[in-house]
PDB file of C-alpha atoms in Angstrom:
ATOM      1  CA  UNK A 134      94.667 125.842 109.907  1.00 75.00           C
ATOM      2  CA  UNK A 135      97.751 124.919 107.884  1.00 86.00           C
ATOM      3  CA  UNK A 136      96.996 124.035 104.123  1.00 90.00           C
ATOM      4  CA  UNK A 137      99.296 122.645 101.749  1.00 93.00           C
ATOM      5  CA  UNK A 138      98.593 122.718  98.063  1.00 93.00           C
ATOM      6  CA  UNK A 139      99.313 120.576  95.066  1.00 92.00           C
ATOM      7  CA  UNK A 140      98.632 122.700  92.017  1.00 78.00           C
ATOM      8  CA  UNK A 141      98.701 120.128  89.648  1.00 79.00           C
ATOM      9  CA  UNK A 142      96.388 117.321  89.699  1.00 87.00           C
ATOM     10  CA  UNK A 143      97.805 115.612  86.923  1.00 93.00           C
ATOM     11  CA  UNK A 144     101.319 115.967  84.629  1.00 94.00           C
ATOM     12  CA  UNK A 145     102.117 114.163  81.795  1.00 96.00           C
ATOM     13  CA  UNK A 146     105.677 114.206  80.393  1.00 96.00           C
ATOM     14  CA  UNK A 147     107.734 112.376  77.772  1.00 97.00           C
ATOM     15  CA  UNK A 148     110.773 110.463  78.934  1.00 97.00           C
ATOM     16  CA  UNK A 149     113.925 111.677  79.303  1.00 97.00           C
ATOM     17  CA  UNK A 150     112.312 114.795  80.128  1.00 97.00           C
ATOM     18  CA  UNK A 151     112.796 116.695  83.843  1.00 97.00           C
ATOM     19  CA  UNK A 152     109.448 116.463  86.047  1.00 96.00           C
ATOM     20  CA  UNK A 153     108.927 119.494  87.910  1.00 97.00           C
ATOM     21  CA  UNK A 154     106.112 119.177  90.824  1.00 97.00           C
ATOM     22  CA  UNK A 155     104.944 121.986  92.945  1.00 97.00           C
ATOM     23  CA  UNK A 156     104.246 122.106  96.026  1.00 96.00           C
ATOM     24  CA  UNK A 157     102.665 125.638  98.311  1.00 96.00           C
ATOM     25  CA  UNK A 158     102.035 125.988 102.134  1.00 94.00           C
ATOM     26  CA  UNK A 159      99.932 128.758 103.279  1.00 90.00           C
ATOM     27  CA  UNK A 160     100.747 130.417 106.593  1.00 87.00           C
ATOM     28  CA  UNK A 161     103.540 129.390 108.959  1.00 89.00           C
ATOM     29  CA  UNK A 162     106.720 127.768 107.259  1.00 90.00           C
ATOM     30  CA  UNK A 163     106.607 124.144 107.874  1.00 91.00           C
ATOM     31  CA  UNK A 164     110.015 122.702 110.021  1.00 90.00           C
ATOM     32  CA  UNK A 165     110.401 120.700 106.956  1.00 93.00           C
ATOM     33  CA  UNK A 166     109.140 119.207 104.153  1.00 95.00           C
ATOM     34  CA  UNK A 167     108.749 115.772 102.988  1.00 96.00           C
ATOM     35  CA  UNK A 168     108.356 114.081  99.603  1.00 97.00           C
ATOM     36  CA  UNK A 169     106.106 110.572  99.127  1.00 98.00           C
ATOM     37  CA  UNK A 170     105.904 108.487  96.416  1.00 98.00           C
ATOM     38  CA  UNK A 171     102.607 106.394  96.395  1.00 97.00           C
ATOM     39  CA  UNK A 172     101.494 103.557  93.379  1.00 97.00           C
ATOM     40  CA  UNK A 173      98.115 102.295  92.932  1.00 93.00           C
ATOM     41  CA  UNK A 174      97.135 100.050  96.251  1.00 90.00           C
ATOM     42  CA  UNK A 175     100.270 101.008  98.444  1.00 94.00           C
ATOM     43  CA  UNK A 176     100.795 103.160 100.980  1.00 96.00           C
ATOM     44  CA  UNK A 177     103.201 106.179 100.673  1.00 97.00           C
ATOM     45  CA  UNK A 178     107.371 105.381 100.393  1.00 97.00           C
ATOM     46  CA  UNK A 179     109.658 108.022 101.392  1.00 97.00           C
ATOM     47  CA  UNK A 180     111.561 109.924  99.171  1.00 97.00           C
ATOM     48  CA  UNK A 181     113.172 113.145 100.527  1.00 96.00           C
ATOM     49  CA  UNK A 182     113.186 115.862 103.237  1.00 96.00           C
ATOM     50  CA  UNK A 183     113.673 119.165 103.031  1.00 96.00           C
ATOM     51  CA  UNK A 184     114.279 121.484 106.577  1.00 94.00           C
ATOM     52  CA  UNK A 185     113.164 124.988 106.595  1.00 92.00           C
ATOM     53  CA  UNK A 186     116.751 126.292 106.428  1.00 92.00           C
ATOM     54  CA  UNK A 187     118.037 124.342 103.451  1.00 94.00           C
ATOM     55  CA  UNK A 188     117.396 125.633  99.924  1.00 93.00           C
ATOM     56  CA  UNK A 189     117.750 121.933  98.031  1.00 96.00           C
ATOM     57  CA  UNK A 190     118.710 118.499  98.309  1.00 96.00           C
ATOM     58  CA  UNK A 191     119.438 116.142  96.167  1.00 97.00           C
ATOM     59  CA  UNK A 192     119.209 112.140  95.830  1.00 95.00           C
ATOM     60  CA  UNK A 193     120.492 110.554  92.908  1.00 96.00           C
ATOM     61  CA  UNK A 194     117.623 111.652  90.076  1.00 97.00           C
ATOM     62  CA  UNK A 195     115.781 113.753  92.691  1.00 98.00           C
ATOM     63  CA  UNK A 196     116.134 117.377  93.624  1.00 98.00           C
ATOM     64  CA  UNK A 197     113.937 119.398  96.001  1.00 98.00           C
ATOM     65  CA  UNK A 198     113.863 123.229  96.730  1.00 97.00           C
ATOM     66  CA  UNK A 199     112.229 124.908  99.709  1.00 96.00           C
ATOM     67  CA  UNK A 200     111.958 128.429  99.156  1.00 94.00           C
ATOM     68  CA  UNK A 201     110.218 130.055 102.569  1.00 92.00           C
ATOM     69  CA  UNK A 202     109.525 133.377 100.758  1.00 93.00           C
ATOM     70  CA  UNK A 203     107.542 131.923  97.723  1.00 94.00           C
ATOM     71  CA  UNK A 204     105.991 129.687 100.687  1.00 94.00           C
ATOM     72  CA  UNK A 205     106.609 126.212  97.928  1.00 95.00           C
ATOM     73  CA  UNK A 206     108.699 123.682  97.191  1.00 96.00           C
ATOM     74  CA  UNK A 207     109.692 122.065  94.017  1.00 97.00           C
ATOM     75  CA  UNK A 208     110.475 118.376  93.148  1.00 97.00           C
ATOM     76  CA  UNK A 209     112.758 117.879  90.346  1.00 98.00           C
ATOM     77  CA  UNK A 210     113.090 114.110  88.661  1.00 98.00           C
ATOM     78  CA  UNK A 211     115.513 114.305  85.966  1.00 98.00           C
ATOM     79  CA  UNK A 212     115.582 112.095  82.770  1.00 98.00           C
ATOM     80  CA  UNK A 213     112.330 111.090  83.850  1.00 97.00           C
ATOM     81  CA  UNK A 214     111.380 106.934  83.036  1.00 97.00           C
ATOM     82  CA  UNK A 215     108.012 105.121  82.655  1.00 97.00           C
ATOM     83  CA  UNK A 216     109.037 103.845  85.973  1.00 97.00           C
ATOM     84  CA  UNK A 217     108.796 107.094  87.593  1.00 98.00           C
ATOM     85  CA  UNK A 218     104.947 107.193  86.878  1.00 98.00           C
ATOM     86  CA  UNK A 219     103.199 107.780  90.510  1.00 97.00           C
ATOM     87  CA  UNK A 220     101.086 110.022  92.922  1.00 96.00           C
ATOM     88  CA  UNK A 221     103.406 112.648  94.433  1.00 97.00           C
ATOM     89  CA  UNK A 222     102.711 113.724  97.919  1.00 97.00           C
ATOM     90  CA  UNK A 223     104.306 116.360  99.776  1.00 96.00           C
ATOM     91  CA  UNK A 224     103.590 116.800 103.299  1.00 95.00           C
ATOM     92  CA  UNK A 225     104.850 119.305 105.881  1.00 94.00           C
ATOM     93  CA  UNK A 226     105.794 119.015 109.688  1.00 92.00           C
ATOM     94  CA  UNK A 227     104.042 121.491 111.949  1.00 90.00           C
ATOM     95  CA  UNK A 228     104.892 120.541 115.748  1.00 86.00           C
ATOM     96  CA  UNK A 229     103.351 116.972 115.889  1.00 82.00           C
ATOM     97  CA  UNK A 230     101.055 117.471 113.152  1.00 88.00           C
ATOM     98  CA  UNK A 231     101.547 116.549 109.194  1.00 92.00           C
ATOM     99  CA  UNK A 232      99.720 117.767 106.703  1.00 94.00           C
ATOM    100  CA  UNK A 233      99.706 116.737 103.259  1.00 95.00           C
ATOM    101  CA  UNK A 234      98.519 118.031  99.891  1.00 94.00           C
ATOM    102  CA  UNK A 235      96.504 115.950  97.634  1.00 94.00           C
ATOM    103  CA  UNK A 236      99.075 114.577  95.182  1.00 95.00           C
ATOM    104  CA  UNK A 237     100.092 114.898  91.845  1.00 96.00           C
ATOM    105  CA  UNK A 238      99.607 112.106  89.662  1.00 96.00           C
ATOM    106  CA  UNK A 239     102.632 111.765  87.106  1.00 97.00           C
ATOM    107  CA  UNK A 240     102.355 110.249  84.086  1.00 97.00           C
ATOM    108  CA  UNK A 241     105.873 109.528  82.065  1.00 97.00           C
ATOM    109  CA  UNK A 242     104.782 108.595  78.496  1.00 96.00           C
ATOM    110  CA  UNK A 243     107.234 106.527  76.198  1.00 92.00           C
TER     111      UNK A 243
ATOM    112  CA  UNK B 163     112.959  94.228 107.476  1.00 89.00           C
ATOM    113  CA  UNK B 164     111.185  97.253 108.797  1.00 88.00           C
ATOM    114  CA  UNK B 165     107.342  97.160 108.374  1.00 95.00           C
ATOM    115  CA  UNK B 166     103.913  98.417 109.633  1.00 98.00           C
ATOM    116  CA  UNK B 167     101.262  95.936 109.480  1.00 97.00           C
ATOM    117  CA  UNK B 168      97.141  96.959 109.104  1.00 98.00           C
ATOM    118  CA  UNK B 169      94.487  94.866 109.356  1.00 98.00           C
ATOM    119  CA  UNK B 170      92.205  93.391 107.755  1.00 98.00           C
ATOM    120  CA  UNK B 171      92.882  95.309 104.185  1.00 97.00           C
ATOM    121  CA  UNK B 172      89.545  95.756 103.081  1.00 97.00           C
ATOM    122  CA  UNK B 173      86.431  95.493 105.214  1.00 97.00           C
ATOM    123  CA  UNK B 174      82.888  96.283 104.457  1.00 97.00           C
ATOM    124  CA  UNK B 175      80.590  97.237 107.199  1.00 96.00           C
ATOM    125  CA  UNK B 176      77.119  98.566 108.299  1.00 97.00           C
ATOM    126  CA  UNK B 177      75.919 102.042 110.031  1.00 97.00           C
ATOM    127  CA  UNK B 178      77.022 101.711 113.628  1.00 97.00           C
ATOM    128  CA  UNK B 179      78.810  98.284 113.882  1.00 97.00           C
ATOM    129  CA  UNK B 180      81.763  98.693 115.606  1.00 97.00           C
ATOM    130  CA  UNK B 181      85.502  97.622 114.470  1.00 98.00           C
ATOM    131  CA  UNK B 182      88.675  98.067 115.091  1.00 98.00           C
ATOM    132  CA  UNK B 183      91.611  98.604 112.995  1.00 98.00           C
ATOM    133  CA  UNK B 184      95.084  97.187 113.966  1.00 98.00           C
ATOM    134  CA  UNK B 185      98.331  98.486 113.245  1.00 98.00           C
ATOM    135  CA  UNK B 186     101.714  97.144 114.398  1.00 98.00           C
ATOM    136  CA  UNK B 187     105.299  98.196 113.825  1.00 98.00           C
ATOM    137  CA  UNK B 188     108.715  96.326 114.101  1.00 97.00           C
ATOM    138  CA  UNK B 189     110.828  99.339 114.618  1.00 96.00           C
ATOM    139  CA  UNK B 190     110.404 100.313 118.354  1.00 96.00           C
ATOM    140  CA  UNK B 191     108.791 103.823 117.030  1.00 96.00           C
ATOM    141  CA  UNK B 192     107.672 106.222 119.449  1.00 96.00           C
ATOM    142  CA  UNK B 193     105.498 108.057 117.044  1.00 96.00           C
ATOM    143  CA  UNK B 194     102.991 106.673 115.068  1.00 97.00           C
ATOM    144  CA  UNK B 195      99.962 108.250 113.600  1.00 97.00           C
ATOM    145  CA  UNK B 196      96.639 107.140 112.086  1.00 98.00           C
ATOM    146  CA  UNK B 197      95.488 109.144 108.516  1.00 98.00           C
ATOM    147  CA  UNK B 198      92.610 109.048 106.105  1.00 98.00           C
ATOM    148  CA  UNK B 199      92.628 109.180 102.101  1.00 96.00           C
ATOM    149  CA  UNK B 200      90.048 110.450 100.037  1.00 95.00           C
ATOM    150  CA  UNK B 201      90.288 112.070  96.258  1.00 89.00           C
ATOM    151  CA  UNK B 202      91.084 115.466  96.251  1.00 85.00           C
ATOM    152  CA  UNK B 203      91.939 115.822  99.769  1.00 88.00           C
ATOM    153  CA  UNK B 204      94.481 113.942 100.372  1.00 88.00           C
ATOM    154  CA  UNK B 205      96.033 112.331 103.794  1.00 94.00           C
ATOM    155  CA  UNK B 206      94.467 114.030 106.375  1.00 95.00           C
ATOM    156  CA  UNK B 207      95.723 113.394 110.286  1.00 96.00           C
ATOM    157  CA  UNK B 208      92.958 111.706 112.664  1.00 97.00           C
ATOM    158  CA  UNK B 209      95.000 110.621 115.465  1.00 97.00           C
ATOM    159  CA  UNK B 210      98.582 110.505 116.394  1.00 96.00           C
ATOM    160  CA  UNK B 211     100.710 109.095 119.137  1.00 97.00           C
ATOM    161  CA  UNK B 212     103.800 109.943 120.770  1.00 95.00           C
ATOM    162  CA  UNK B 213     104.022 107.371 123.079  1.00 95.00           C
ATOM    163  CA  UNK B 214     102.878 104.557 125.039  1.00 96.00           C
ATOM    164  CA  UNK B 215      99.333 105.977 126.576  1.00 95.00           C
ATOM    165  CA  UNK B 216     100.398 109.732 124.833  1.00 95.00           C
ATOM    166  CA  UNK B 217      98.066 109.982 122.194  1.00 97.00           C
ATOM    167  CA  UNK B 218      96.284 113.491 120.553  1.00 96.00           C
ATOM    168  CA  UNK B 219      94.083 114.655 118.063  1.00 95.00           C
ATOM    169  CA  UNK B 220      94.756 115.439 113.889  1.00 94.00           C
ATOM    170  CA  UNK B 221      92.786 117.501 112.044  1.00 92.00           C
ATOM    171  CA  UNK B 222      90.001 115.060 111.497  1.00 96.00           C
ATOM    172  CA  UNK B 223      89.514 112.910 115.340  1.00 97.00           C
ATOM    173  CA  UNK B 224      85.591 113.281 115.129  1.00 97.00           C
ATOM    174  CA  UNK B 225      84.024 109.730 115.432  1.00 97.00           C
ATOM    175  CA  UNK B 226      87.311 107.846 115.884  1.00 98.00           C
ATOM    176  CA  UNK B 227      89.251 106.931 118.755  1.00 98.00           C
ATOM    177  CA  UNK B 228      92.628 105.275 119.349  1.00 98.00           C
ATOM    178  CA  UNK B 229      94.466 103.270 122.455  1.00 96.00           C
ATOM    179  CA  UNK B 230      98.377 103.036 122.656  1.00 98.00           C
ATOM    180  CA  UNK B 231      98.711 100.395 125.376  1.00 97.00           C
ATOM    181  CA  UNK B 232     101.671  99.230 123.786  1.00 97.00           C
ATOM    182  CA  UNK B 233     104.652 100.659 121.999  1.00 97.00           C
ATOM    183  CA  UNK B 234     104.404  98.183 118.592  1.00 97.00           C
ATOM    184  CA  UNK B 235     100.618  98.530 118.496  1.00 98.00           C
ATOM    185  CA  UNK B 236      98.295 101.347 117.631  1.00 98.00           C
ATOM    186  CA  UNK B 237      94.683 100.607 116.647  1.00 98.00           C
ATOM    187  CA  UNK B 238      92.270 102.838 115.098  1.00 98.00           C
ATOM    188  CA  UNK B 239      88.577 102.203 116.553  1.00 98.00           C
ATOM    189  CA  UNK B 240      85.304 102.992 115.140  1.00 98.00           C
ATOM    190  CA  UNK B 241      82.413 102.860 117.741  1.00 96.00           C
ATOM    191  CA  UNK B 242      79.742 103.575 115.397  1.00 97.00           C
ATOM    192  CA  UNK B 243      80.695 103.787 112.177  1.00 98.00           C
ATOM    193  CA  UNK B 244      78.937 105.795 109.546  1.00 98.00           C
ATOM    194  CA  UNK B 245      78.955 106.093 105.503  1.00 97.00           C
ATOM    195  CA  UNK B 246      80.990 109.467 105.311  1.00 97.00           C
ATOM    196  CA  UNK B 247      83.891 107.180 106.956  1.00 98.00           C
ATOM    197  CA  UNK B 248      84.233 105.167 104.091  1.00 98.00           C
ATOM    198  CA  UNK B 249      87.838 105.893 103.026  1.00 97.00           C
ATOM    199  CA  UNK B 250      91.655 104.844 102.947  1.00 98.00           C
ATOM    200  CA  UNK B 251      93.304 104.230 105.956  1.00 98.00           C
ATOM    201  CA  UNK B 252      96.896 104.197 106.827  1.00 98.00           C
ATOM    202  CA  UNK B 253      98.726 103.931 109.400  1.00 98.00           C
ATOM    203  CA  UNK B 254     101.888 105.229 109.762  1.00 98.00           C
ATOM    204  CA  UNK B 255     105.250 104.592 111.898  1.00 97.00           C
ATOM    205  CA  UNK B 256     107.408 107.652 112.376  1.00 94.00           C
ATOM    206  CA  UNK B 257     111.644 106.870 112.608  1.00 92.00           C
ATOM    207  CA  UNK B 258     113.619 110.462 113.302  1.00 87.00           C
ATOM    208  CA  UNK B 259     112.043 112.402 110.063  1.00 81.00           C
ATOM    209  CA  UNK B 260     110.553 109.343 107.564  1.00 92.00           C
ATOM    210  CA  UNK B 261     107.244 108.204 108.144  1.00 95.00           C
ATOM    211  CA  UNK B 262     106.879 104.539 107.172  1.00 97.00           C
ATOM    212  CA  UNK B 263     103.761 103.706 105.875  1.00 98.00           C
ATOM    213  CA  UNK B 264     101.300 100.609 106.068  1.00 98.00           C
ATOM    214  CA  UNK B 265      99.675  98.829 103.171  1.00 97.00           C
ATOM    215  CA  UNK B 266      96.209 101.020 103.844  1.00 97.00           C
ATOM    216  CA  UNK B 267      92.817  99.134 105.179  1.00 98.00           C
ATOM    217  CA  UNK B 268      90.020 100.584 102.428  1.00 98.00           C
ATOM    218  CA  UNK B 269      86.938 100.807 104.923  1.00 98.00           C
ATOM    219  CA  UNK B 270      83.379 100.760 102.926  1.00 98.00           C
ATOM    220  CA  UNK B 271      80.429 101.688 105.441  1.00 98.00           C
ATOM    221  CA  UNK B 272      77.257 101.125 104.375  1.00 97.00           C
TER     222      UNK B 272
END
Protein backbone atom coordinates (compact mmCIF):
# COMPACT_ATOMS: atom_id res chain seq x y z
CA UNK A 1 0.00 0.00 0.00
CA UNK A 2 0.94 3.65 -0.47
CA UNK A 3 3.22 5.10 2.40
CA UNK A 4 4.12 8.54 2.88
CA UNK A 5 6.96 9.53 5.13
CA UNK A 6 7.84 12.40 7.38
CA UNK A 7 11.53 12.12 8.12
CA UNK A 8 11.65 14.44 10.73
CA UNK A 9 9.77 14.06 13.82
CA UNK A 10 10.77 17.15 15.26
CA UNK A 11 12.75 20.61 13.90
CA UNK A 12 13.73 23.31 15.83
CA UNK A 13 14.83 26.58 14.19
CA UNK A 14 15.63 30.15 15.20
CA UNK A 15 13.52 32.92 13.74
CA UNK A 16 14.04 34.56 10.81
CA UNK A 17 15.44 31.44 9.66
CA UNK A 18 13.87 29.30 6.41
CA UNK A 19 12.03 25.94 7.63
CA UNK A 20 12.59 23.26 5.30
CA UNK A 21 10.17 20.05 5.86
CA UNK A 22 10.38 16.87 3.96
CA UNK A 23 8.12 14.98 2.81
CA UNK A 24 8.69 11.07 0.68
CA UNK A 25 6.02 8.80 -1.01
CA UNK A 26 6.95 5.35 -1.81
CA UNK A 27 5.52 3.75 -4.94
CA UNK A 28 3.07 5.38 -7.34
CA UNK A 29 3.31 9.32 -7.63
CA UNK A 30 0.48 10.77 -5.78
CA UNK A 31 -2.07 13.16 -8.24
CA UNK A 32 -1.06 15.74 -5.82
CA UNK A 33 0.09 16.70 -2.75
CA UNK A 34 -1.27 18.60 0.06
CA UNK A 35 0.20 20.57 2.97
CA UNK A 36 -1.74 20.80 6.68
CA UNK A 37 -1.05 22.82 9.36
CA UNK A 38 -2.41 21.36 12.71
CA UNK A 39 -1.97 23.20 16.57
CA UNK A 40 -2.47 21.44 19.71
CA UNK A 41 -6.45 20.41 19.99
CA UNK A 42 -7.48 21.39 16.31
CA UNK A 43 -8.00 19.65 13.47
CA UNK A 44 -5.79 20.12 10.32
CA UNK A 45 -6.08 23.80 8.21
CA UNK A 46 -5.11 23.80 4.71
CA UNK A 47 -2.18 25.24 3.48
CA UNK A 48 -1.10 24.30 -0.09
CA UNK A 49 -1.38 21.82 -3.01
CA UNK A 50 0.93 20.64 -5.12
CA UNK A 51 -0.24 18.46 -8.60
CA UNK A 52 2.02 15.87 -9.90
CA UNK A 53 3.02 18.02 -12.90
CA UNK A 54 4.01 21.21 -11.14
CA UNK A 55 7.52 21.58 -9.71
CA UNK A 56 6.54 24.48 -6.87
CA UNK A 57 4.10 26.79 -5.66
CA UNK A 58 4.19 29.41 -3.72
CA UNK A 59 1.83 31.36 -1.11
CA UNK A 60 3.02 34.36 0.42
CA UNK A 61 5.87 32.83 3.07
CA UNK A 62 5.25 29.29 1.76
CA UNK A 63 6.91 27.37 -1.02
CA UNK A 64 6.42 23.69 -1.93
CA UNK A 65 8.36 21.43 -4.44
CA UNK A 66 7.19 18.10 -5.82
CA UNK A 67 9.90 16.39 -7.39
CA UNK A 68 8.37 12.82 -8.89
CA UNK A 69 11.91 11.41 -9.45
CA UNK A 70 13.25 11.91 -5.81
CA UNK A 71 9.54 10.59 -4.99
CA UNK A 72 9.37 13.94 -2.03
CA UNK A 73 8.29 17.09 -1.57
CA UNK A 74 9.64 19.99 0.29
CA UNK A 75 7.90 22.78 2.33
CA UNK A 76 9.71 25.94 2.52
CA UNK A 77 8.53 28.77 5.31
CA UNK A 78 10.71 31.65 4.96
CA UNK A 79 11.69 34.14 7.77
CA UNK A 80 10.20 31.72 9.93
CA UNK A 81 8.11 33.40 13.34
CA UNK A 82 7.20 31.90 16.76
CA UNK A 83 3.86 31.91 15.17
CA UNK A 84 4.75 29.43 12.66
CA UNK A 85 5.34 26.76 15.46
CA UNK A 86 2.96 23.61 14.46
CA UNK A 87 2.59 19.88 13.35
CA UNK A 88 3.16 19.70 9.58
CA UNK A 89 1.22 17.17 7.68
CA UNK A 90 1.54 16.29 4.21
CA UNK A 91 -0.85 14.04 2.67
CA UNK A 92 -1.17 12.67 -0.87
CA UNK A 93 -4.24 11.92 -3.21
CA UNK A 94 -4.35 8.41 -4.62
CA UNK A 95 -7.85 7.92 -6.51
CA UNK A 96 -10.29 8.46 -3.53
CA UNK A 97 -7.89 7.63 -0.96
CA UNK A 98 -5.49 10.13 1.21
CA UNK A 99 -2.82 9.19 2.94
CA UNK A 100 -0.88 11.14 5.25
CA UNK A 101 2.52 11.02 6.96
CA UNK A 102 2.86 11.47 10.58
CA UNK A 103 3.84 15.14 10.92
CA UNK A 104 6.58 17.16 11.73
CA UNK A 105 6.41 19.10 14.73
CA UNK A 106 8.14 22.64 14.23
CA UNK A 107 9.44 24.46 16.78
CA UNK A 108 10.51 28.34 15.91
CA UNK A 109 12.61 29.48 18.93
CA UNK A 110 13.01 33.34 19.67
CA UNK B 1 -18.70 30.57 7.46
CA UNK B 2 -17.74 27.17 6.22
CA UNK B 3 -17.49 24.48 8.98
CA UNK B 4 -17.64 20.72 9.86
CA UNK B 5 -19.15 20.00 13.09
CA UNK B 6 -18.22 16.52 15.37
CA UNK B 7 -19.78 15.44 18.17
CA UNK B 8 -19.54 15.11 21.30
CA UNK B 9 -15.58 16.18 21.53
CA UNK B 10 -14.46 13.89 24.00
CA UNK B 11 -16.26 10.76 25.11
CA UNK B 12 -15.19 7.99 27.34
CA UNK B 13 -16.65 4.62 26.93
CA UNK B 14 -16.63 0.86 27.88
CA UNK B 15 -15.68 -2.50 25.80
CA UNK B 16 -18.62 -3.02 23.49
CA UNK B 17 -21.04 -0.07 24.16
CA UNK B 18 -22.07 1.24 21.15
CA UNK B 19 -21.90 5.09 19.90
CA UNK B 20 -22.06 7.02 17.27
CA UNK B 21 -20.11 9.86 16.09
CA UNK B 22 -21.76 12.79 14.16
CA UNK B 23 -20.35 14.92 11.66
CA UNK B 24 -22.09 17.67 9.66
CA UNK B 25 -20.96 20.11 7.01
CA UNK B 26 -22.37 23.51 5.72
CA UNK B 27 -20.79 23.41 2.36
CA UNK B 28 -22.99 21.03 0.22
CA UNK B 29 -19.70 18.62 -0.09
CA UNK B 30 -19.98 15.56 -1.94
CA UNK B 31 -16.97 14.02 -0.38
CA UNK B 32 -16.38 13.64 3.02
CA UNK B 33 -14.25 11.17 4.82
CA UNK B 34 -13.84 9.84 8.37
CA UNK B 35 -9.83 9.48 9.74
CA UNK B 36 -8.08 8.36 12.87
CA UNK B 37 -4.95 10.00 14.77
CA UNK B 38 -2.57 8.28 16.75
CA UNK B 39 1.35 9.26 17.54
CA UNK B 40 3.57 8.18 15.08
CA UNK B 41 1.14 7.17 12.57
CA UNK B 42 -0.53 9.78 11.69
CA UNK B 43 -4.17 10.31 9.91
CA UNK B 44 -5.03 7.19 8.67
CA UNK B 45 -8.40 6.81 6.27
CA UNK B 46 -11.31 4.54 7.86
CA UNK B 47 -14.14 5.44 5.76
CA UNK B 48 -14.90 7.83 3.03
CA UNK B 49 -17.89 8.99 1.10
CA UNK B 50 -18.57 10.22 -2.21
CA UNK B 51 -21.99 10.69 -2.03
CA UNK B 52 -25.32 10.39 -0.64
CA UNK B 53 -25.57 6.35 0.08
CA UNK B 54 -21.80 6.03 -1.90
CA UNK B 55 -19.64 5.25 0.79
CA UNK B 56 -16.12 2.85 0.75
CA UNK B 57 -13.48 1.65 2.75
CA UNK B 58 -9.80 3.54 3.94
CA UNK B 59 -7.07 1.80 4.95
CA UNK B 60 -8.25 1.13 8.44
CA UNK B 61 -12.57 0.20 8.08
CA UNK B 62 -12.18 -2.88 10.52
CA UNK B 63 -14.74 -2.43 13.43
CA UNK B 64 -16.29 0.80 12.15
CA UNK B 65 -19.06 1.52 9.98
CA UNK B 66 -20.58 4.65 8.44
CA UNK B 67 -24.23 5.73 6.85
CA UNK B 68 -24.52 8.73 4.34
CA UNK B 69 -28.31 9.14 4.29
CA UNK B 70 -27.85 12.64 3.82
CA UNK B 71 -25.55 14.95 1.95
CA UNK B 72 -24.58 17.43 5.23
CA UNK B 73 -24.30 14.42 7.54
CA UNK B 74 -21.81 11.63 7.86
CA UNK B 75 -21.56 9.66 11.13
CA UNK B 76 -18.94 7.38 12.19
CA UNK B 77 -20.48 4.28 14.23
CA UNK B 78 -18.90 2.00 16.61
CA UNK B 79 -20.97 -1.23 17.27
CA UNK B 80 -18.74 -2.62 19.77
CA UNK B 81 -16.15 -0.65 20.62
CA UNK B 82 -12.86 -1.86 21.92
CA UNK B 83 -9.60 -0.29 23.75
CA UNK B 84 -7.24 -0.34 20.58
CA UNK B 85 -9.97 2.31 19.19
CA UNK B 86 -9.11 4.77 21.55
CA UNK B 87 -7.82 7.60 19.32
CA UNK B 88 -8.43 11.05 17.47
CA UNK B 89 -11.10 11.34 15.26
CA UNK B 90 -11.77 13.71 12.51
CA UNK B 91 -13.89 14.15 10.19
CA UNK B 92 -13.30 15.75 7.21
CA UNK B 93 -15.32 17.72 4.32
CA UNK B 94 -13.68 17.64 0.93
CA UNK B 95 -14.35 21.15 -1.50
CA UNK B 96 -12.53 20.58 -5.19
CA UNK B 97 -8.82 19.78 -3.67
CA UNK B 98 -8.92 21.22 0.30
CA UNK B 99 -10.12 19.03 2.82
CA UNK B 100 -11.77 20.98 5.64
CA UNK B 101 -11.34 19.57 8.80
CA UNK B 102 -13.52 19.15 12.08
CA UNK B 103 -12.49 20.02 15.60
CA UNK B 104 -11.58 16.02 16.26
CA UNK B 105 -13.84 13.82 18.89
CA UNK B 106 -10.82 12.14 21.24
CA UNK B 107 -12.58 8.63 21.88
CA UNK B 108 -11.10 6.80 25.21
CA UNK B 109 -12.42 3.04 25.35
CA UNK B 110 -11.99 1.36 28.27
Amino acid sequence: SQKIEQNSEALNIQEGKTATLTCNYTNYSPAYLQWYRQDPGRGPVFLLLIRENEKEKRKERLKVTFDTTLKQSLFHITASQPADSATYLCGGNYGQNFVFGPGTRLSVLP
Amino acid sequence: EAQVTQNPRYLITVTGKKLTVTCSQNMNHEYMSWYRQDPGLGLRQIYYSMNVEVTDKGDVPEGYKVSRKEKRNFPLILESPSPNQTSLYFCASIGRYEQFFGPGTRLTVL
